[in-house]
Tab-separated table of C-alpha atoms and ligand atoms in Angstrom:
chain	number	residue	atom	x	y	z
Z	1	MET	CA	-77.770	31.627	-5.221
Z	2	LYS	CA	-80.504	30.350	-2.829
Z	3	LYS	CA	-79.287	27.166	-0.929
Z	4	THR	CA	-81.279	24.663	1.227
Z	5	ILE	CA	-79.598	23.823	4.632
Z	6	ARG	CA	-78.477	20.631	3.250
Z	7	THR	CA	-76.624	22.254	0.270
Z	8	ALA	CA	-75.262	24.954	2.752
Z	9	LEU	CA	-74.047	22.570	5.148
Z	10	VAL	CA	-71.466	21.472	2.167
Z	11	HIS	CA	-71.041	24.418	0.628
Z	12	SER	CA	-69.914	27.362	2.933
Z	13	ASP	CA	-69.127	30.939	1.930
Z	14	TYR	CA	-66.084	30.634	3.721
Z	15	ARG	CA	-62.899	32.282	2.229
Z	16	PRO	CA	-59.541	32.620	3.800
Z	17	PRO	CA	-59.305	36.201	5.016
Z	18	ALA	CA	-57.089	38.509	2.727
Z	19	GLY	CA	-54.051	40.051	3.779
Z	20	PHE	CA	-53.376	37.176	6.499
Z	21	ASP	CA	-49.943	36.207	6.639
Z	22	ALA	CA	-48.248	34.136	9.212
Z	23	PHE	CA	-45.166	31.953	9.954
Z	24	PRO	CA	-46.896	28.559	10.310
Z	25	PRO	CA	-48.001	26.883	6.998
Z	26	GLY	CA	-51.584	26.362	6.484
Z	27	VAL	CA	-53.112	22.938	7.338
Z	28	HIS	CA	-54.623	21.854	3.689
Z	29	ARG	CA	-56.899	18.895	3.994
Z	30	ALA	CA	-58.516	17.452	1.009
Z	31	SER	CA	-59.556	14.252	-1.046
Z	32	THR	CA	-61.034	16.173	-4.020
Z	33	VAL	CA	-58.829	18.669	-5.391
Z	34	LEU	CA	-61.069	21.141	-7.811
Z	35	PHE	CA	-60.345	21.902	-11.225
Z	36	GLU	CA	-60.588	25.155	-12.877
Z	37	ASN	CA	-61.960	23.229	-15.990
Z	38	VAL	CA	-61.563	20.456	-18.153
Z	39	ALA	CA	-58.480	21.560	-19.994
Z	40	ALA	CA	-56.553	22.136	-16.691
Z	41	MET	CA	-57.791	18.565	-15.365
Z	42	ARG	CA	-56.329	17.148	-18.489
Z	43	SER	CA	-53.212	18.812	-18.290
Z	44	GLY	CA	-52.771	18.537	-14.376
Z	45	GLN	CA	-49.580	16.405	-13.678
Z	46	TRP	CA	-49.242	14.635	-10.242
Z	47	LYS	CA	-45.929	13.055	-11.143
Z	48	ASP	CA	-43.773	16.436	-11.298
Z	49	LYS	CA	-46.013	18.331	-8.914
Z	50	SER	CA	-46.806	20.810	-11.516
Z	51	ALA	CA	-50.615	20.716	-10.246
Z	52	TYR	CA	-52.885	19.757	-7.425
Z	53	THR	CA	-54.777	16.556	-8.778
Z	54	TYR	CA	-55.896	14.442	-5.765
Z	55	GLY	CA	-55.451	14.657	-2.124
Z	56	LEU	CA	-53.518	11.382	-2.270
Z	57	HIS	CA	-50.972	13.143	-4.469
Z	58	GLY	CA	-50.350	15.943	-2.305
Z	59	THR	CA	-51.305	19.252	-0.866
Z	60	PRO	CA	-49.805	22.643	-0.145
Z	61	THR	CA	-48.869	21.281	3.359
Z	62	THR	CA	-47.422	17.911	2.216
Z	63	PHE	CA	-45.655	19.571	-0.774
Z	64	THR	CA	-44.098	21.999	1.712
Z	65	LEU	CA	-43.222	19.476	4.042
Z	66	GLU	CA	-41.616	17.626	0.879
Z	67	ALA	CA	-39.950	20.506	0.112
Z	68	ARG	CA	-38.267	21.441	3.268
Z	69	LEU	CA	-37.019	17.632	3.791
Z	70	ALA	CA	-35.594	17.383	0.486
Z	71	GLU	CA	-33.469	20.898	1.449
Z	72	ILE	CA	-32.383	19.400	4.697
Z	73	GLU	CA	-30.659	16.287	3.260
Z	74	GLY	CA	-29.354	18.381	0.374
Z	75	GLY	CA	-31.896	16.719	-2.313
Z	76	SER	CA	-34.366	17.741	-4.728
Z	77	HIS	CA	-36.987	15.521	-4.839
Z	78	CYS	CA	-39.064	14.242	-2.026
Z	79	LEU	CA	-41.923	11.702	-1.353
Z	80	LEU	CA	-43.944	11.151	1.781
Z	81	ALA	CA	-45.351	8.138	3.359
Z	82	PRO	CA	-47.621	7.033	5.844
Z	83	SER	CA	-44.792	5.197	7.893
Z	84	GLY	CA	-41.050	4.875	7.659
Z	85	LEU	CA	-41.379	1.191	6.662
Z	86	ALA	CA	-43.860	2.445	4.053
Z	87	ALA	CA	-41.301	4.426	2.711
Z	88	ILE	CA	-39.094	1.561	2.734
Z	89	ALA	CA	-41.608	-0.411	0.826
Z	90	MET	CA	-42.102	2.410	-1.478
Z	91	VAL	CA	-38.063	2.264	-2.607
Z	92	ASN	CA	-38.433	-1.779	-2.809
Z	93	PHE	CA	-41.347	-1.903	-4.936
Z	94	ALA	CA	-40.049	1.086	-7.160
Z	95	PHE	CA	-36.628	-0.879	-7.865
Z	96	LEU	CA	-37.528	-4.326	-7.701
Z	97	LYS	CA	-39.268	-6.725	-9.662
Z	98	SER	CA	-39.712	-10.651	-10.460
Z	99	GLY	CA	-35.958	-11.658	-11.128
Z	100	ASP	CA	-34.163	-9.105	-9.507
Z	101	ASP	CA	-31.667	-9.023	-6.671
Z	102	VAL	CA	-31.325	-6.636	-3.754
Z	103	LEU	CA	-28.609	-6.568	-0.996
Z	104	LEU	CA	-29.041	-5.567	2.751
Z	105	PRO	CA	-26.952	-5.355	5.762
Z	106	GLU	CA	-27.491	-7.765	8.323
Z	107	ASN	CA	-28.298	-5.119	10.811
Z	108	VAL	CA	-30.714	-3.576	8.568
Z	109	TYR	CA	-34.016	-2.251	10.095
Z	110	ASN	CA	-35.577	-5.440	10.970
Z	111	PRO	CA	-38.782	-4.917	9.015
Z	112	ASN	CA	-36.682	-4.330	6.151
Z	113	ARG	CA	-35.463	-7.700	6.541
Z	114	GLU	CA	-38.726	-8.896	6.897
Z	115	LEU	CA	-39.937	-7.386	3.785
Z	116	GLY	CA	-36.975	-8.623	1.786
Z	117	ARG	CA	-37.672	-12.160	3.112
Z	118	TRP	CA	-41.282	-11.601	1.688
Z	119	LEU	CA	-40.238	-10.333	-1.439
Z	120	SER	CA	-37.698	-13.495	-1.617
Z	121	GLU	CA	-40.609	-15.939	-0.979
Z	122	ASP	CA	-43.505	-14.768	-2.746
Z	123	PHE	CA	-42.501	-11.778	-5.292
Z	124	GLY	CA	-39.297	-13.796	-7.326
Z	125	VAL	CA	-36.988	-11.445	-5.942
Z	126	SER	CA	-33.734	-12.664	-4.426
Z	127	ALA	CA	-32.988	-10.594	-1.048
Z	128	ARG	CA	-29.536	-11.439	0.493
Z	129	PHE	CA	-27.684	-10.171	3.421
Z	130	TYR	CA	-24.266	-8.502	3.755
Z	131	ASP	CA	-21.985	-8.128	6.649
Z	132	PRO	CA	-22.186	-4.341	7.109
Z	133	MET	CA	-18.327	-3.918	7.769
Z	134	ILE	CA	-17.769	-5.322	4.226
Z	135	GLY	CA	-16.743	-2.014	2.741
Z	136	ALA	CA	-15.662	-2.395	-0.722
Z	137	GLY	CA	-15.744	-6.157	-0.572
Z	138	ILE	CA	-19.216	-5.585	-1.456
Z	139	ALA	CA	-18.535	-5.614	-5.036
Z	140	ALA	CA	-17.932	-9.435	-4.966
Z	141	LEU	CA	-21.691	-9.674	-3.942
Z	142	ILE	CA	-22.948	-7.558	-6.784
Z	143	GLN	CA	-24.638	-9.796	-9.381
Z	144	PRO	CA	-25.514	-8.999	-13.188
Z	145	ASN	CA	-29.488	-8.776	-11.716
Z	146	THR	CA	-28.640	-6.869	-8.420
Z	147	ARG	CA	-30.772	-3.560	-8.664
Z	148	LEU	CA	-30.560	-2.012	-5.275
Z	149	VAL	CA	-28.278	-2.110	-2.455
Z	150	TRP	CA	-29.732	-0.900	0.998
Z	151	ALA	CA	-27.314	0.778	3.611
Z	152	GLU	CA	-28.026	1.946	6.963
Z	153	ALA	CA	-25.803	3.881	9.457
Z	154	PRO	CA	-25.127	3.034	12.091
Z	155	GLY	CA	-27.204	-0.514	11.828
Z	156	SER	CA	-30.108	-0.989	13.757
Z	157	VAL	CA	-29.672	-2.321	17.511
Z	158	SER	CA	-25.872	-3.344	17.019
Z	159	MET	CA	-24.878	0.147	15.698
Z	160	GLU	CA	-22.019	-0.942	13.440
Z	161	VAL	CA	-21.102	2.315	11.199
Z	162	PRO	CA	-20.792	1.135	7.591
Z	163	ASP	CA	-17.888	2.512	5.296
Z	164	LEU	CA	-20.628	4.076	2.957
Z	165	PRO	CA	-18.522	5.963	0.421
Z	166	ALA	CA	-16.715	2.355	-0.239
Z	167	ILE	CA	-19.841	0.623	-0.298
Z	168	CYS	CA	-21.407	3.179	-2.540
Z	169	ALA	CA	-18.448	3.445	-5.066
Z	170	ALA	CA	-18.570	-0.244	-5.605
Z	171	ALA	CA	-22.233	-0.042	-6.286
Z	172	HIS	CA	-22.006	2.579	-8.609
Z	173	ALA	CA	-19.021	0.905	-10.445
Z	174	ARG	CA	-21.816	-1.722	-11.428
Z	175	GLY	CA	-24.632	0.984	-11.912
Z	176	VAL	CA	-26.726	-0.169	-9.069
Z	177	PRO	CA	-28.122	2.696	-6.949
Z	178	VAL	CA	-27.700	2.752	-3.270
Z	179	ALA	CA	-30.537	3.658	-0.897
Z	180	LEU	CA	-29.520	4.747	2.586
Z	181	ASP	CA	-31.683	4.425	5.562
Z	182	ASN	CA	-30.558	8.021	7.135
Z	183	THR	CA	-33.043	7.884	10.405
Z	184	TRP	CA	-30.444	7.604	13.038
Z	185	SER	CA	-28.815	11.018	11.653
Z	186	ALA	CA	-32.068	12.863	10.942
Z	187	GLY	CA	-30.106	14.428	7.845
Z	188	LEU	CA	-28.178	16.536	10.356
Z	189	ALA	CA	-25.136	14.233	11.696
Z	190	LEU	CA	-24.806	12.776	7.968
Z	191	ARG	CA	-26.132	13.937	4.791
Z	192	GLY	CA	-26.660	10.929	2.502
Z	193	PHE	CA	-25.738	12.357	-0.825
Z	194	ASP	CA	-22.452	13.501	0.576
Z	195	VAL	CA	-21.389	9.898	1.101
Z	196	GLY	CA	-22.825	8.698	-2.475
Z	197	ALA	CA	-26.060	7.595	-1.626
Z	198	ASP	CA	-28.763	8.123	-4.491
Z	199	ILE	CA	-31.912	7.783	-2.397
Z	200	VAL	CA	-32.131	8.627	1.200
Z	201	MET	CA	-35.104	7.403	3.384
Z	202	HIS	CA	-36.295	8.685	6.576
Z	203	ALA	CA	-38.476	7.686	9.503
Z	204	LEU	CA	-39.902	11.123	10.142
Z	205	THR	CA	-41.412	9.241	13.179
Z	206	LYS	CA	-38.154	9.847	15.097
Z	207	TYR	CA	-36.513	13.403	15.466
Z	208	GLN	CA	-38.416	15.105	12.515
Z	209	SER	CA	-41.704	14.766	14.493
Z	210	GLY	CA	-39.701	15.010	17.882
Z	211	GLY	CA	-43.201	14.389	19.883
Z	212	ALA	CA	-43.604	10.584	19.437
Z	213	ASP	CA	-47.001	11.306	18.467
Z	214	LEU	CA	-46.981	10.080	14.553
Z	215	LEU	CA	-45.826	8.026	11.781
Z	216	MET	CA	-44.462	8.999	8.671
Z	217	GLY	CA	-41.720	8.399	6.397
Z	218	ALA	CA	-39.877	10.181	3.465
Z	219	VAL	CA	-37.606	9.086	0.332
Z	220	ILE	CA	-35.428	12.122	-0.863
Z	221	THR	CA	-33.630	12.092	-3.919
Z	222	ARG	CA	-31.196	13.951	-6.290
Z	223	GLU	CA	-32.027	12.590	-9.764
Z	224	GLY	CA	-35.383	13.072	-11.705
Z	225	ALA	CA	-35.338	9.531	-13.055
Z	226	LEU	CA	-34.911	8.001	-9.686
Z	227	ASN	CA	-37.658	10.392	-8.130
Z	228	GLU	CA	-40.059	9.498	-11.249
Z	229	ARG	CA	-39.907	5.610	-10.540
Z	230	LEU	CA	-40.513	6.425	-6.661
Z	231	ALA	CA	-43.223	8.614	-7.630
Z	232	GLN	CA	-44.813	5.735	-9.579
Z	233	ALA	CA	-44.696	3.428	-6.877
Z	234	HIS	CA	-45.888	6.075	-4.656
Z	235	MET	CA	-48.970	6.493	-6.563
Z	236	ARG	CA	-49.764	2.522	-7.293
Z	237	LEU	CA	-49.147	2.056	-3.511
Z	238	GLY	CA	-51.458	4.977	-2.504
Z	239	LEU	CA	-48.951	6.096	0.081
Z	240	GLY	CA	-50.851	9.329	1.183
Z	241	VAL	CA	-50.268	11.252	4.629
Z	242	GLY	CA	-52.531	13.164	6.700
Z	243	ALA	CA	-52.347	16.960	6.252
Z	244	ASP	CA	-52.505	17.290	10.378
Z	245	ASP	CA	-49.532	14.822	10.827
Z	246	ALA	CA	-47.577	16.617	7.930
Z	247	TYR	CA	-48.284	19.735	9.775
Z	248	LEU	CA	-46.840	18.437	12.975
Z	249	VAL	CA	-43.836	17.530	11.176
Z	250	LEU	CA	-43.383	20.835	9.998
Z	251	ARG	CA	-43.814	22.168	13.325
Z	252	GLY	CA	-41.043	20.073	15.014
Z	253	LEU	CA	-38.697	20.772	12.178
Z	254	PRO	CA	-37.443	24.350	13.858
Z	255	SER	CA	-36.337	22.799	16.829
Z	256	MET	CA	-35.160	19.662	15.391
Z	257	LYS	CA	-31.334	20.518	15.377
Z	258	LEU	CA	-31.489	21.988	18.954
Z	259	ARG	CA	-33.560	18.728	20.215
Z	260	PHE	CA	-31.106	16.531	18.085
Z	261	GLU	CA	-27.958	18.138	20.031
Z	262	ALA	CA	-29.363	17.619	23.305
Z	263	HIS	CA	-30.017	14.244	22.807
Z	264	ASP	CA	-26.716	13.781	21.546
Z	265	ALA	CA	-24.671	15.339	24.616
Z	266	ALA	CA	-27.122	13.563	27.037
Z	267	ALA	CA	-26.431	10.051	25.472
Z	268	ARG	CA	-22.712	10.437	25.494
Z	269	GLN	CA	-23.034	11.382	29.109
Z	270	VAL	CA	-25.311	8.341	30.176
Z	271	ALA	CA	-23.209	6.078	27.865
Z	272	ALA	CA	-19.879	7.047	29.045
Z	273	TRP	CA	-21.320	6.619	32.676
Z	274	LEU	CA	-22.408	3.090	31.658
Z	275	GLY	CA	-19.145	2.154	30.178
Z	276	ALA	CA	-17.230	2.823	33.199
Z	277	ARG	CA	-19.988	0.499	35.119
Z	278	PRO	CA	-18.426	-3.119	35.793
Z	279	GLU	CA	-21.828	-4.913	34.773
Z	280	ILE	CA	-21.461	-3.525	31.403
Z	281	ALA	CA	-19.036	-5.069	29.110
Z	282	LYS	CA	-19.209	-2.912	25.963
Z	283	VAL	CA	-21.049	0.482	24.861
Z	284	LEU	CA	-22.049	0.449	21.139
Z	285	HIS	CA	-22.230	4.017	20.346
Z	286	PRO	CA	-20.603	5.100	17.169
Z	287	ALA	CA	-18.712	8.128	18.825
Z	288	PHE	CA	-17.199	5.369	21.220
Z	289	PRO	CA	-13.808	4.182	20.213
Z	290	ASP	CA	-14.702	0.445	20.517
Z	291	SER	CA	-17.885	0.496	18.785
Z	292	PRO	CA	-17.404	-1.214	15.276
Z	293	GLY	CA	-17.098	1.241	12.532
Z	294	HIS	CA	-16.088	4.050	14.946
Z	295	ALA	CA	-13.363	5.450	12.326
Z	296	HIS	CA	-16.032	5.773	9.596
Z	297	TRP	CA	-18.253	7.765	11.944
Z	298	GLN	CA	-15.207	9.936	12.806
Z	299	ARG	CA	-14.533	10.612	9.071
Z	300	ASP	CA	-18.170	11.027	7.952
Z	301	PHE	CA	-20.490	12.305	10.573
Z	302	GLN	CA	-20.816	15.565	12.630
Z	303	GLY	CA	-22.702	14.267	15.877
Z	304	ALA	CA	-24.696	11.361	16.799
Z	305	GLY	CA	-28.321	11.601	18.293
Z	306	GLY	CA	-29.653	9.890	21.420
Z	307	LEU	CA	-29.479	6.149	20.499
Z	308	PHE	CA	-27.180	3.679	21.468
Z	309	SER	CA	-27.083	-0.095	22.968
Z	310	VAL	CA	-24.990	-1.797	25.786
Z	311	LEU	CA	-23.767	-5.594	26.267
Z	312	PHE	CA	-23.740	-6.479	29.669
Z	313	ASP	CA	-21.332	-8.521	31.242
Z	314	PRO	CA	-21.864	-12.221	30.278
Z	315	ARG	CA	-22.180	-13.119	34.023
Z	316	TYR	CA	-25.584	-11.725	34.121
Z	317	THR	CA	-28.525	-13.702	32.802
Z	318	GLU	CA	-31.389	-12.587	30.524
Z	319	GLN	CA	-33.473	-13.025	33.590
Z	320	GLN	CA	-31.380	-10.485	35.588
Z	321	THR	CA	-31.212	-7.798	32.661
Z	322	ASP	CA	-35.205	-8.214	32.274
Z	323	ARG	CA	-35.280	-7.574	36.070
Z	324	PHE	CA	-32.926	-4.358	35.095
Z	325	VAL	CA	-35.269	-2.916	32.474
Z	326	ASP	CA	-38.321	-3.822	34.606
Z	327	ALA	CA	-36.764	-1.477	37.431
Z	328	MET	CA	-36.308	1.535	35.279
Z	329	THR	CA	-38.607	4.320	36.109
Z	330	LEU	CA	-37.661	6.932	33.787
Z	331	PHE	CA	-36.856	4.890	30.787
Z	332	GLY	CA	-40.258	3.600	29.337
Z	333	LEU	CA	-40.203	0.023	27.746
Z	334	GLY	CA	-41.208	0.769	24.238
Z	335	TYR	CA	-40.140	0.552	20.581
Z	336	SER	CA	-39.155	3.938	18.530
Z	337	TRP	CA	-37.244	6.912	19.692
Z	338	GLY	CA	-36.360	10.630	18.788
Z	339	GLY	CA	-39.378	11.763	21.070
Z	340	PRO	CA	-38.765	13.962	24.402
Z	341	ASN	CA	-39.163	10.582	26.728
Z	342	SER	CA	-36.037	7.963	27.323
Z	343	LEU	CA	-36.669	4.320	26.112
Z	344	VAL	CA	-35.190	1.212	26.763
Z	345	MET	CA	-35.622	-2.073	25.212
Z	346	PRO	CA	-33.690	-5.593	25.114
Z	347	TYR	CA	-32.950	-6.994	22.108
Z	348	ARG	CA	-32.407	-11.069	21.299
Z	349	ILE	CA	-29.602	-9.873	18.997
Z	350	ARG	CA	-28.753	-13.537	18.072
Z	351	ALA	CA	-32.193	-14.047	16.358
Z	352	LEU	CA	-31.672	-10.867	14.379
Z	353	ARG	CA	-28.323	-11.999	12.792
Z	354	SER	CA	-26.747	-14.829	10.823
Z	355	ARG	CA	-23.667	-14.311	13.085
Z	356	TRP	CA	-23.110	-12.638	16.140
Z	357	ASP	CA	-20.105	-13.363	18.318
Z	358	GLU	CA	-20.420	-11.225	21.221
Z	359	ALA	CA	-21.287	-12.637	24.448
Z	360	GLY	CA	-23.772	-10.886	26.893
Z	361	VAL	CA	-27.271	-9.515	26.762
Z	362	LEU	CA	-27.987	-6.548	24.434
Z	363	VAL	CA	-30.006	-3.729	25.688
Z	364	ARG	CA	-30.836	-0.466	23.679
Z	365	PHE	CA	-31.154	3.177	25.164
Z	366	ASN	CA	-33.036	6.100	23.811
Z	367	VAL	CA	-31.865	9.254	25.794
Z	368	GLY	CA	-34.610	11.904	25.501
Z	369	LEU	CA	-34.762	15.101	27.103
Z	370	GLU	CA	-34.761	14.842	30.613
Z	371	ASP	CA	-31.688	15.595	32.655
Z	372	PRO	CA	-29.214	13.148	32.003
Z	373	ALA	CA	-28.359	13.178	35.818
Z	374	ASP	CA	-31.752	12.138	36.725
Z	375	LEU	CA	-31.584	9.417	33.787
Z	376	ILE	CA	-28.007	7.975	35.193
Z	377	ALA	CA	-29.760	7.841	38.850
Z	378	ASP	CA	-32.525	5.780	37.477
Z	379	ILE	CA	-30.266	3.210	35.701
Z	380	GLU	CA	-28.142	3.378	38.883
Z	381	GLN	CA	-30.950	2.271	40.887
Z	382	ALA	CA	-32.285	-0.285	38.122
Z	383	LEU	CA	-28.750	-1.657	38.022
Z	384	ALA	CA	-28.966	-2.626	41.636
Z	385	ARG	CA	-31.716	-5.038	40.938
Z	386	LEU	CA	-29.484	-7.057	38.742
J	1	PLP	C1	-38.001	3.620	13.202
J	1	PLP	C2	-37.417	3.204	11.975
J	1	PLP	C3	-37.869	3.036	10.919
J	1	PLP	C4	-39.604	2.825	10.480
J	1	PLP	O1	-40.281	3.805	10.973
J	1	PLP	P1	-42.026	3.628	11.228
J	1	PLP	O2	-42.308	4.999	10.938
J	1	PLP	O3	-41.646	3.260	12.848
J	1	PLP	O4	-42.134	2.727	10.055
J	1	PLP	C5	-36.987	2.547	9.652
J	1	PLP	N1	-35.643	2.654	9.582
J	1	PLP	C6	-35.098	3.038	11.041
J	1	PLP	C7	-33.731	2.933	11.407
J	1	PLP	C8	-35.922	3.160	12.058
J	1	PLP	O5	-35.330	3.370	13.230
């Protein structure tokens, strides 16, 4: 059929080369997905992924990534979201409605706390915060209207490792599902379903990407019924992800375990060096014996990754520790982690907790893929500026 240039620019004769096969998956970009005929359009289901129906509901690239992430975590269903926080929102909107109650740990990722507050103030949901070290004691907090329990291991910034099997068992005894933010472990140091979680959430922004160059999240489940509720929220909220970003995560996965182990070894080395310094009062790293919940980490985890915090000796003011942070050259001052570059971030932890008994300024470190000896030298020169 003859085409005008206008039509030809839209309809090319391109077909993928026959007989072409390679390791990297294809990058499939589409808003519109074409149906063979009306019958195929009417029977195609986005809910169970039995068909491609619209770019928002998935492409071969995103389905491939979802399948691989589910496999890593030991789950059977996965849904992608455009950020870790969007994945958290998907879980909350899937399981909470007006009149419901949700329990979140005090040390939850702070934007999840913000979302909890918003749900409380404007959506008729009660969001209550529990001591992350509560363990089986959480049973006393579960109400007849509690529909979801969030857990995070270790918790953001202050790094307490909760007793996950005890929290999950108490929630299950009352028929309440547990959602675990498993970002710190990347599904490598801890598999969420093994400790009883029903829903496992990841910020792929961190280790899965590994490049500090994209934002993405994932929610993984084992049960079809849970996944169906999540898929409904995923569709209603319009949580699509770009094919190129999905490809970048797929590209990062083969090296993830090696990167994670390198982050882990270097972080332990840097944290141990810091722990021996007179300027540092305490190292908050789950693998260190005086870090809260260390025994839980020892029992449930295989590895640690690159993220930990320290408390400075209380004799140093925030002005002094800010000078320390500003003096760092290899550690960039910025949020997030899991990429090749080391990062540092001071936190005003008292403003993030209802109760905080420790003295001293808290500073969080993300140890990247640099030589730990160089990182230690950088910290040493910055400590001299205190
Ligand atoms: C980074 C992070 C998130 C959110 O991920 P984004 O992609 O930045 O939205 C959620 N939970 C934890 C524990 C994180 O570290």
